[in-house]
Amino acid sequence: MSTGSARGRDRPAVRVHETLPARVLIGSGALRLVADEVARLGARRVLLVATPSAAAAAGEVAEALGPRLAASFGGPAPHTPVAVTAEAMAVAGEAGADCVVAIGGGSAIGLAKAVSARTGMPQVAVPTTYAGSEATPVLGETENGVKTTRRDPALAPGTIVYDPGLTLTMPPGLTRTSAMNALAHAVEALWAPDATMVTDALATEAAGGILGALPEVLDDPSGPEARARLQSAAWLAGICLAQTRMGLHHQLAHVLGGAFDLPHAELHTMLLPHVMAFNLPAAPAASSRLTRVTGRDDPVAVVADLARGHDGPTCLSELGVPRAELRGIAERVAADPYPTPRTPSAESLTALLINAW
Ligand code: NAD
C-alpha cells in the first residue's frame, strides 16, 4: 500500500535547491552600516566577537553601537573549540546579550554560530577572509580533539556585511590560501551530486572570479578594486558550499585537519590540485567549465601553480604529517567516502596523499 511518501528506491532522482534567507550588504564602507543592521534587528545588547586581527574594525563598530554594545569577546579559535564557546557563552549570559556580531575569519564567524546555536540570538557576520563560513548553515566544533560538523538552516547568519576594505590587511600568504579555500568550495560544487543549474552558474562565476582576481591581488595586495572582486567571488563560493554536498576534497581536509590539527586554509591549498587531478577525468562537465574559466587546457596546472606559489608550507610533509600515517587516512576515507565523481579506493587515495606529501 502506498503511504504517499517516496522513500528509498522509490524516491525519484529529483534535486533539491534550497536557498537560505540572508540579507547581504556588500561594498566599500559597509562596515559603517553594521550598527544600523543591529538596530534593524531590534537588538539592544550586542555581544561583539572579533579576533585581534580585526581589533580596529571592532573598535569602529563598538563606537557606532554605543550603548547597544553589551560585551566584547576577543578569543575565537580555529575549529570552534567548545571550551572557547563556553567562555563566550558566559560573557554573553552576564551581559544579557540579545544579538551576536562577529568580525573576523571563519574562526570568529564559527564562534558566533556556536553562540547563536545555543541561544537563538540573531547574527551579523562581518567576514575578513574568503573562507565563506558566513554563507553556510554549517558549524564544525571540536571537543577533545574530535571535530563534529552539523548543518541546520538556523545556524546561518541572517545578516552578512562584506566590506572589501577589511580584507586589505590580509598578508599575502593568508590572501592566497584563503582564496584557494574559497576556490575549493566552487570546484567541489561543480562535481557535487546535487549540483543544479543555479550552483553550476554560481560555481563557474566564483571559480572564474577567484582565478582572475587572485593573481591581481597578489601583485597589488592594497588594490581595492581587485580585492572587492575577489571578495565577491568568494561570497559566491561560500553559497556553493552551502548549497551542495561536500566531496573528496573537503573530506580529506576534514580528516587530515582533525587528525593532525593542521592550518585550515593552507591544507585546502595544498590538497586542491591533487584532488582536481584525481576527480576531473571522471567529471567532464566540471572539467569543461574549469577549462573555460581558466582559458587553459589544463585547469589543474593553473591551480597547482597558484598553490605552489605559497610562501609557507606547500606539502603535507612540511605541515608535519607523518608519511606512515597516510595509508591509514586513505583507508578511513575510502571506507566511507563523501559522494565524489571518481570512486576512491585505499590504494588510489594513498597515491593521492603521497603526491600531496
Ligand atoms: P581564521 O578565522 O582562523 O583566521 C586565520 C588567521 O588570520 C587568524 O590569526 C586571524 O586573526 C587572521 N586574520 C583574519 N582576517 C584577517 C585580515 N583581514 N587581516 C589580517 N589577518 C587576518 O581562518 P579562516 O581560514 O578564515 O577560517 C578557518 C576556520 O573557519 C576553520 O575553523 C574552519 O573550519 C572554519 N570554516 C567553516 C566553514 C563553514 O561553513 N562552517 C567554512 C569555511 C571555514
PDB file of N, CA, C and O in Angstrom, residues 67 71 94 146 251:
ATOM      1  N   PRO A  67      25.590  52.557  23.261  1.00  0.00           N
ATOM      2  CA  PRO A  67      25.015  51.802  24.382  1.00  0.00           C
ATOM      3  C   PRO A  67      24.464  50.431  23.985  1.00  0.00           C
ATOM      4  O   PRO A  67      24.155  49.616  24.868  1.00  0.00           O
ATOM      5  N   ALA A  71      28.883  43.606  25.419  1.00  0.00           N
ATOM      6  CA  ALA A  71      30.125  42.938  25.804  1.00  0.00           C
ATOM      7  C   ALA A  71      30.937  42.606  24.561  1.00  0.00           C
ATOM      8  O   ALA A  71      30.384  42.518  23.457  1.00  0.00           O
ATOM      9  N   GLU A  94      26.291  36.935  31.130  1.00  0.00           N
ATOM     10  CA  GLU A  94      26.473  38.020  32.103  1.00  0.00           C
ATOM     11  C   GLU A  94      25.986  39.347  31.543  1.00  0.00           C
ATOM     12  O   GLU A  94      25.439  40.180  32.266  1.00  0.00           O
ATOM     13  N   VAL A 146      38.239  15.994  18.745  1.00  0.00           N
ATOM     14  CA  VAL A 146      37.340  15.427  17.741  1.00  0.00           C
ATOM     15  C   VAL A 146      36.455  16.530  17.189  1.00  0.00           C
ATOM     16  O   VAL A 146      35.833  17.291  17.948  1.00  0.00           O
ATOM     17  N   GLN A 251      36.412  16.237   2.458  1.00  0.00           N
ATOM     18  CA  GLN A 251      36.565  15.092   3.361  1.00  0.00           C
ATOM     19  C   GLN A 251      38.028  14.907   3.750  1.00  0.00           C
ATOM     20  O   GLN A 251      38.352  14.723   4.929  1.00  0.00           O
TER      21      GLN A 251
END
